[in-house]
Short mmCIF file of C-alpha atoms and ligand atoms in Angstrom, two decimals:
data_model
loop_
_atom_site.label_atom_id
_atom_site.label_comp_id
_atom_site.label_asym_id
_atom_site.label_seq_id
_atom_site.Cartn_x
_atom_site.Cartn_y
_atom_site.Cartn_z
CA MET W 1 25.30 10.87 -19.39
CA ASN W 2 28.11 12.73 -17.62
CA MET W 3 28.08 15.30 -20.38
CA LYS W 4 24.32 15.84 -20.02
CA LEU W 5 24.68 16.13 -16.23
CA ALA W 6 27.44 18.67 -16.64
CA VAL W 7 25.26 20.74 -18.99
CA LEU W 8 22.36 20.49 -16.52
CA ASP W 9 24.69 21.84 -13.76
CA ARG W 10 25.71 24.66 -16.06
CA ILE W 11 22.07 25.62 -16.70
CA TYR W 12 21.44 25.57 -12.96
CA ARG W 13 24.45 27.83 -12.37
CA ILE W 14 23.35 30.35 -14.96
CA TYR W 15 19.88 30.46 -13.42
CA ASP W 16 21.23 30.74 -9.86
CA ASP W 17 23.37 33.70 -10.96
CA PHE W 18 20.26 35.30 -12.44
CA SER W 19 17.95 34.64 -9.49
CA GLY W 20 20.70 35.71 -6.98
CA GLY W 21 20.30 39.25 -8.37
CA LEU W 22 16.54 39.33 -7.90
CA ASP W 23 14.74 41.19 -5.10
CA MET W 24 13.17 38.17 -3.37
CA ALA W 25 11.66 37.38 0.02
CA CYS W 26 12.94 33.75 -0.18
CA LYS W 27 15.18 32.70 2.64
CA LYS W 28 16.40 29.71 4.63
CA TYR W 29 13.59 27.82 6.51
CA CYS W 30 10.94 29.43 4.32
CA ALA W 31 9.38 26.34 2.74
CA GLN W 32 5.73 27.04 1.96
CA CYS W 33 6.58 26.39 -1.66
CA CYS W 34 7.99 22.90 -0.89
CA THR W 35 4.85 21.02 -1.87
CA PRO W 36 4.32 17.54 -3.33
CA ASN W 37 3.42 19.18 -6.70
CA VAL W 38 6.88 19.86 -8.11
CA THR W 39 7.67 18.33 -11.52
CA MET W 40 11.02 17.37 -12.97
CA THR W 41 12.82 15.46 -15.74
CA THR W 42 14.49 12.09 -15.58
CA LEU W 43 17.92 13.76 -15.97
CA GLU W 44 17.26 15.84 -12.91
CA ALA W 45 16.14 12.74 -10.99
CA CYS W 46 19.31 10.98 -12.06
CA ARG W 47 21.34 13.92 -10.71
CA ILE W 48 19.46 13.73 -7.37
CA VAL W 49 19.75 9.91 -6.99
CA ASN W 50 23.53 10.03 -7.76
CA HIS W 51 23.87 12.77 -5.14
CA MET W 52 21.95 10.78 -2.54
CA ILE W 53 24.02 7.69 -3.16
CA SER W 54 27.38 9.49 -3.09
CA ASN W 55 26.40 11.29 0.13
CA GLY W 56 25.09 8.15 1.88
CA ARG W 57 21.52 9.47 1.84
CA SER W 58 19.68 6.77 -0.11
CA ASP W 59 17.44 6.54 2.94
CA LEU W 60 15.71 9.70 1.68
CA LEU W 61 14.16 7.60 -1.08
CA GLU W 62 12.33 5.66 1.64
CA ASN W 63 10.56 8.88 2.70
CA VAL W 64 9.37 9.34 -0.84
CA GLN W 65 8.31 5.70 -1.10
CA ALA W 66 6.39 5.94 2.19
CA ARG W 67 4.22 8.75 0.79
CA ARG W 68 3.80 7.19 -2.63
CA ALA W 69 0.02 6.72 -2.25
CA GLU W 70 -0.60 10.39 -1.43
CA LYS W 71 -2.24 12.64 -4.03
CA ARG W 72 0.01 15.02 -5.97
CA PHE W 73 0.00 17.04 -9.13
CA LYS W 74 0.66 14.89 -12.16
CA PRO W 75 1.31 16.96 -15.32
CA GLN W 76 -0.40 16.11 -18.59
CA THR W 77 2.26 17.71 -20.78
CA THR W 78 5.69 19.21 -20.74
CA THR W 79 6.86 22.77 -21.39
CA ASN W 80 8.25 21.97 -24.86
CA ARG W 81 5.14 19.99 -25.76
CA LEU W 82 3.01 22.91 -24.69
CA ALA W 83 5.12 25.26 -26.79
CA ASP W 84 4.81 22.94 -29.77
CA LEU W 85 1.00 22.69 -29.37
CA CYS W 86 0.81 26.52 -29.29
CA ARG W 87 2.99 26.71 -32.41
CA LYS W 88 0.58 24.41 -34.22
CA GLY W 89 -2.51 26.24 -32.85
CA ASP W 90 -3.72 23.14 -31.02
CA ASP W 91 -5.34 23.12 -27.59
CA PRO W 92 -3.23 22.04 -24.64
CA PRO W 93 -4.53 19.20 -22.43
CA GLU W 94 -6.34 20.34 -19.27
CA GLU W 95 -4.13 20.40 -16.20
CA ALA W 96 -5.44 20.15 -12.60
CA VAL W 97 -5.96 23.72 -11.36
CA ASN W 98 -6.50 22.98 -7.64
CA TYR W 99 -3.01 22.33 -6.35
CA LEU W 100 -2.77 19.95 -3.46
CA ASN W 101 -1.67 21.00 0.01
CA GLY W 102 1.04 19.28 1.97
CA SER W 103 4.78 19.19 1.92
CA CYS W 104 7.43 17.67 -0.32
CA PRO W 105 8.26 14.17 0.94
CA LEU W 106 11.95 15.21 1.27
CA LEU W 107 11.41 18.37 3.33
CA THR W 108 13.03 17.99 6.77
CA ASP W 109 12.73 20.65 9.50
CA ASN W 110 11.80 23.18 6.79
CA LEU W 111 15.07 22.49 4.95
CA CYS W 112 15.76 20.71 1.70
CA PRO W 113 18.16 17.76 2.21
CA ILE W 114 19.20 17.83 -1.44
CA TYR W 115 19.37 21.64 -1.82
CA PRO W 116 22.47 21.79 -4.08
CA VAL W 117 20.85 19.43 -6.63
CA ARG W 118 17.18 20.37 -6.23
CA PRO W 119 15.39 20.31 -9.57
CA PHE W 120 14.68 23.39 -11.65
CA GLY W 121 11.02 23.37 -10.60
CA CYS W 122 12.19 24.14 -7.02
CA ARG W 123 15.00 26.48 -8.03
CA CYS W 124 12.68 28.77 -10.02
CA PHE W 125 10.04 29.07 -7.29
CA VAL W 126 10.72 32.63 -6.09
CA SER W 127 8.55 35.38 -4.70
CA LYS W 128 8.86 39.11 -4.13
CA HIS W 129 6.91 38.84 -0.89
CA ASP W 130 6.67 36.20 1.83
CA CYS W 131 4.17 33.62 0.64
CA ARG W 132 3.54 32.51 4.23
CA LYS W 133 2.07 35.90 5.09
CA GLU W 134 0.24 36.65 1.81
CA GLY W 135 -0.90 33.12 1.00
CA TYR W 136 0.43 33.33 -2.54
CA SER W 137 3.63 34.13 -4.37
CA GLU W 138 4.30 37.26 -6.41
CA VAL W 139 6.53 36.84 -9.42
CA ASP W 140 7.56 39.45 -11.97
CA PRO W 141 6.27 38.61 -15.52
CA PHE W 142 9.86 38.76 -16.86
CA VAL W 143 10.92 36.15 -14.26
CA ILE W 144 8.08 33.88 -15.43
CA THR W 145 9.39 34.21 -19.00
CA VAL W 146 12.92 33.40 -17.82
CA ASN W 147 11.68 30.39 -15.87
CA THR W 148 9.84 29.07 -18.94
CA LEU W 149 12.96 29.51 -21.07
CA PHE W 150 15.08 27.55 -18.65
CA MET W 151 12.45 24.83 -18.30
CA GLN W 152 12.54 24.49 -22.08
CA PHE W 153 16.34 24.00 -22.04
CA VAL W 154 16.20 21.58 -19.04
CA GLU W 155 13.75 19.45 -21.02
CA HIS W 156 15.64 19.84 -24.29
CA ILE W 157 18.83 18.34 -22.95
CA ASP W 158 16.84 15.30 -21.75
CA ALA W 159 14.83 14.83 -24.94
CA THR W 160 15.19 11.00 -24.78
CA GLY W 161 13.83 10.99 -21.20
CA PHE W 162 10.55 11.74 -19.47
CA SER W 163 8.94 14.29 -17.18
CA GLY W 164 6.48 13.81 -14.37
CA ASN W 165 5.82 14.53 -10.72
CA PHE W 166 8.94 14.85 -8.61
CA ALA W 167 8.14 11.78 -6.43
CA ASP W 168 7.18 9.62 -9.43
CA VAL W 169 10.32 10.40 -11.46
CA LEU W 170 12.54 10.00 -8.39
CA LEU W 171 11.08 6.59 -7.51
CA LEU W 172 11.32 5.56 -11.18
CA LEU W 173 15.09 6.12 -11.11
CA ALA W 174 15.55 4.76 -7.59
CA SER W 175 15.88 1.35 -9.27
CA LYS W 176 19.46 0.66 -10.38
CA GLU W 177 18.17 -1.33 -13.34
CA ARG W 178 15.95 1.47 -14.58
CA ARG W 179 18.75 3.99 -14.04
CA ASN W 180 21.03 1.86 -16.19
CA ASN W 181 18.33 1.59 -18.86
CA TYR W 182 17.85 5.33 -18.73
CA GLN W 183 21.54 5.95 -19.12
CA MET W 184 21.69 3.57 -22.04
CA ASN W 185 18.63 5.24 -23.64
CA THR W 186 16.66 1.97 -23.42
CA LEU W 187 14.18 3.01 -20.72
CA LYS W 188 10.66 2.20 -22.01
CA HIS W 189 7.71 4.52 -21.39
CA PRO W 190 7.14 4.03 -17.62
CA GLY W 191 3.31 4.34 -17.92
CA PRO W 192 0.67 6.86 -16.77
CA GLY W 193 2.03 9.98 -15.11
CA PHE W 194 5.13 10.16 -17.30
CA ILE W 195 5.38 12.28 -20.44
CA PRO W 196 8.12 11.85 -23.06
CA ASN W 197 10.30 14.95 -23.22
CA LEU W 198 10.66 16.91 -26.42
CA GLN W 199 13.39 19.01 -27.98
CA ILE W 200 12.70 22.73 -28.35
CA THR W 201 10.70 23.50 -31.49
CA VAL W 202 9.88 27.10 -30.54
CA LEU W 203 10.77 29.31 -27.65
CA MET W 204 7.99 30.81 -25.55
CA ILE W 205 9.27 34.37 -25.23
CA PRO W 206 6.72 37.17 -25.50
CA PRO W 207 7.80 40.08 -27.75
CA GLU W 208 8.16 42.50 -24.83
CA HIS W 209 10.88 40.35 -23.21
CA ARG W 210 12.91 39.44 -26.30
CA ILE W 211 15.62 42.07 -25.88
CA LYS W 212 15.91 41.83 -22.11
CA ILE W 213 16.20 38.05 -22.12
CA LYS W 214 18.89 37.92 -24.84
CA PRO W 215 21.93 37.77 -22.47
CA LEU W 216 20.41 34.75 -20.70
CA LEU W 217 19.45 33.10 -24.00
CA ASP W 218 23.00 33.69 -25.31
CA ALA W 219 24.43 32.14 -22.13
CA LEU W 220 22.26 29.06 -22.53
CA MET W 221 23.05 28.78 -26.24
CA GLY W 222 26.74 29.18 -25.43
CA ILE W 223 27.00 26.19 -23.13
CA LYS W 224 29.66 23.92 -24.43
CA ALA W 225 29.52 20.20 -23.75
CA PRO W 226 32.64 19.28 -21.71
S1 LIG F 301 8.70 31.18 -2.91
FE1 LIG F 301 7.57 31.85 -1.10
S2 LIG F 301 7.51 30.14 0.30
FE2 LIG F 301 9.09 29.74 -1.20
S3 LIG F 301 11.01 30.42 -0.24
FE3 LIG F 301 10.19 32.11 -1.51
S4 LIG F 301 8.97 33.37 -0.11
FE4 LIG F 301 9.27 31.40 0.84
S1 LIG F 302 13.15 18.88 -3.41
FE1 LIG F 302 13.84 20.28 -1.80
S2 LIG F 302 13.46 22.39 -2.56
FE2 LIG F 302 12.24 20.93 -3.82
S3 LIG F 302 10.21 20.86 -2.85
FE3 LIG F 302 11.44 19.18 -1.98
S4 LIG F 302 12.38 19.99 -0.10
FE4 LIG F 302 11.65 21.76 -1.37
#
């Protein structure tokens, strides 16, 4: 588990180095993108819960619990499952297209209280212009390809785990018993709203981005387990 968490941190660092060089409007206190619709993997949730516990902020889980009944986006598939369906020529399941309004249950005074360990779904939400003024984000097509590539790796390293809505996965691993089961690879399918992760079977990189993305792909492939 520690090895997987170290690899996850390495993936985050490589992405942060990449996104740090982008021309973005994103800045502190800009939080329009902090909605209840973020998704993440069980490994990412484990990282967040460990961080909350070691920083004495387990109370944050109560905020998530208090808003458990609220509507939020619940994915029907994962990035690697989608890639695999495309590879086989099968149709993907229909996802909800009307995203729900509202804020992430952790957002406090327009700041993220778990910023250093926020999941990749938050990390990769970037925009060239201020979404608050325009009402939508603007993302370069190459950045979308990079984001998809990183999502594939984040899922790949947690292939024995699950993906789902941020709040659902966080509350799943808020339980010490389920965290232990997850770490021992004995966590059973938690039920509706959770999708088993899948290893990468094919990368979703369009031909026009294959050369440009190679340094990032090499960096991901070059991650060594500590
Ligand atoms: S993605 Fe949009 S709302 Fe989020 S920080 Fe960037 S500019 Fe602000
Ligand atoms: S976890 Fe943090 S960065 Fe992600 S949506 Fe919530 S407040 Fe925003």
